[in-house]
Amino acid sequence: MFRPIADPAECEVRSVIRFMNAKKVKPAEIHRQLLEIYGENVMSDGMVRKWVRQFNDGLTNVHDETRSGRPSVVNDGLVAKVNEKIHENRRFTIRMLFDEFPQISKTVLHEIITNCLNYRKFCSRWVPKMLTDVHKTK
């Protein structure tokens, strides 16, 4: 009996499909054998048929193609500008910052403040998460 392979890489499964398709194995049989070896969480029958169709049309690459995603708005210059505005007035709100940077969403501003600058709200004042001795004496 076969020993099942858990969590295969997608390109590995596609390589098996390409190999078996080259041997003229039908898509239903390819799917049945994939289920036997890789288990129930492997690709669906419809996806196997789609990949067989693509390989028959001349596709040779089994790896994911690079996609153009939404570019990140957060960069070092923007983080520095937000930090500068915070130091001008520590008693700010996200809404006040949004008025200063209308091209950036409130969610991204909050992400910059909490994740990039490591600030958190403390008694209606934004302070660094790790307080230094100077901060503690103020």
Coordinates of C-alpha atoms in Angstrom, one line a residue:
M1 CA 0.0 0.0 0.0
F2 CA 1.1 3.6 -0.5
R3 CA 2.1 6.0 2.2
P4 CA 0.1 9.2 1.9
I5 CA 2.0 12.5 1.4
A6 CA 0.6 15.3 3.6
D7 CA 0.6 18.9 2.5
P8 CA 2.2 18.7 -1.0
A9 CA 3.4 21.9 -2.7
E10 CA 1.1 23.0 -5.5
C11 CA 3.8 22.9 -8.1
E12 CA 4.5 19.2 -7.0
V13 CA 0.9 18.3 -7.7
R14 CA 0.9 20.2 -11.0
S15 CA 4.1 18.4 -12.0
V16 CA 2.4 15.0 -11.4
I17 CA -0.5 16.2 -13.5
R18 CA 1.8 17.2 -16.3
F19 CA 3.7 13.9 -16.2
M20 CA 0.6 11.8 -16.2
N21 CA -1.0 13.9 -18.9
A22 CA 2.1 13.3 -21.0
K23 CA 1.6 9.6 -20.5
K24 CA -2.0 10.1 -21.9
V25 CA -3.8 9.3 -18.6
K26 CA -7.3 10.6 -18.5
P27 CA -8.0 13.5 -16.1
A28 CA -10.5 11.5 -13.9
E29 CA -7.8 8.8 -13.4
I30 CA -5.2 11.5 -12.6
H31 CA -7.5 12.9 -9.9
R32 CA -8.2 9.4 -8.5
Q33 CA -4.5 8.7 -8.2
L34 CA -3.9 12.1 -6.6
L35 CA -6.5 11.4 -4.0
E36 CA -4.9 8.1 -3.3
I37 CA -1.5 9.5 -2.8
Y38 CA -2.1 13.0 -1.4
G39 CA -5.4 12.5 0.4
E40 CA -8.7 14.3 0.4
N41 CA -7.3 17.9 0.6
V42 CA -5.7 17.7 -2.8
M43 CA -6.9 19.6 -5.9
S44 CA -10.5 19.1 -7.1
D45 CA -11.4 17.1 -10.2
G46 CA -12.4 20.3 -12.0
M47 CA -9.0 21.9 -11.3
V48 CA -7.2 18.8 -12.5
R49 CA -9.2 19.0 -15.8
K50 CA -8.3 22.7 -16.0
W51 CA -4.6 22.0 -15.6
V52 CA -4.7 19.1 -18.1
R53 CA -6.4 21.5 -20.6
Q54 CA -3.7 24.1 -20.0
F55 CA -0.9 21.6 -20.4
N56 CA -2.5 20.4 -23.7
D57 CA -2.6 24.0 -24.9
G58 CA 1.2 24.3 -24.5
L59 CA 1.7 25.5 -20.9
T60 CA 5.0 24.1 -19.5
N61 CA 5.4 26.1 -16.3
V62 CA 4.1 24.3 -13.1
H63 CA 4.9 27.3 -10.8
D64 CA 2.6 30.2 -10.0
E65 CA 3.1 33.2 -12.2
T66 CA 4.0 36.4 -10.4
R67 CA 0.9 38.6 -9.9
S68 CA 0.8 42.4 -9.8
G69 CA -0.8 43.2 -6.4
R70 CA -1.7 46.5 -5.0
P71 CA 1.5 48.4 -4.1
S72 CA 2.1 49.2 -0.5
V73 CA 1.5 52.8 0.4
V74 CA 3.6 52.5 3.5
N75 CA 7.2 53.6 3.0
D76 CA 10.0 55.1 5.2
G77 CA 9.3 58.6 4.1
L78 CA 5.6 58.4 5.0
V79 CA 6.4 56.8 8.3
A80 CA 8.8 59.6 9.1
K81 CA 6.2 62.3 8.2
V82 CA 3.6 60.6 10.4
N83 CA 6.1 60.4 13.2
E84 CA 6.9 64.1 12.8
K85 CA 3.2 65.0 13.0
I86 CA 2.9 62.9 16.2
H87 CA 5.7 64.7 17.8
E88 CA 4.2 68.1 17.0
N89 CA 1.0 67.2 19.0
R90 CA 0.9 64.1 21.1
R91 CA -2.8 64.5 21.8
F92 CA -3.9 63.6 18.3
T93 CA -6.5 61.3 16.9
I94 CA -6.5 59.2 13.9
R95 CA -9.1 61.5 12.4
M96 CA -6.8 64.5 12.9
L97 CA -3.9 62.7 11.1
F98 CA -6.4 61.7 8.4
D99 CA -7.0 65.4 7.8
E100 CA -3.2 65.9 7.4
F101 CA -2.8 62.9 5.1
P102 CA -6.1 62.6 3.2
Q103 CA -4.5 60.3 0.5
I104 CA -4.0 57.6 3.2
S105 CA -6.9 55.6 4.7
K106 CA -7.5 55.6 8.5
T107 CA -6.7 51.9 8.6
V108 CA -3.3 52.4 7.1
L109 CA -2.6 55.3 9.4
H110 CA -3.5 53.2 12.4
E111 CA -1.2 50.4 11.0
I112 CA 1.7 52.9 10.7
I113 CA 1.2 54.2 14.2
T114 CA 0.8 50.8 15.9
N115 CA 3.0 48.5 13.8
C116 CA 5.7 50.7 12.3
L117 CA 6.1 53.3 15.0
N118 CA 5.1 51.0 17.9
Y119 CA 2.9 53.5 19.6
R120 CA -0.2 52.8 21.6
K121 CA -2.9 54.9 23.2
F122 CA -2.3 55.7 26.9
C123 CA -4.6 58.1 28.7
S124 CA -5.5 60.0 25.5
R125 CA -1.8 60.3 24.6
W126 CA 0.2 58.3 22.2
V127 CA 3.3 56.9 23.7
P128 CA 6.0 54.4 22.7
K129 CA 5.2 50.8 23.7
M130 CA 8.6 50.5 25.5
L131 CA 8.9 53.5 27.9
T132 CA 12.5 54.7 28.6
D133 CA 13.6 56.2 31.9
V134 CA 13.2 59.7 30.4
H135 CA 9.6 58.9 29.5
K136 CA 8.8 57.5 32.9
T137 CA 10.1 60.6 34.7
K138 CA 7.9 62.9 32.5

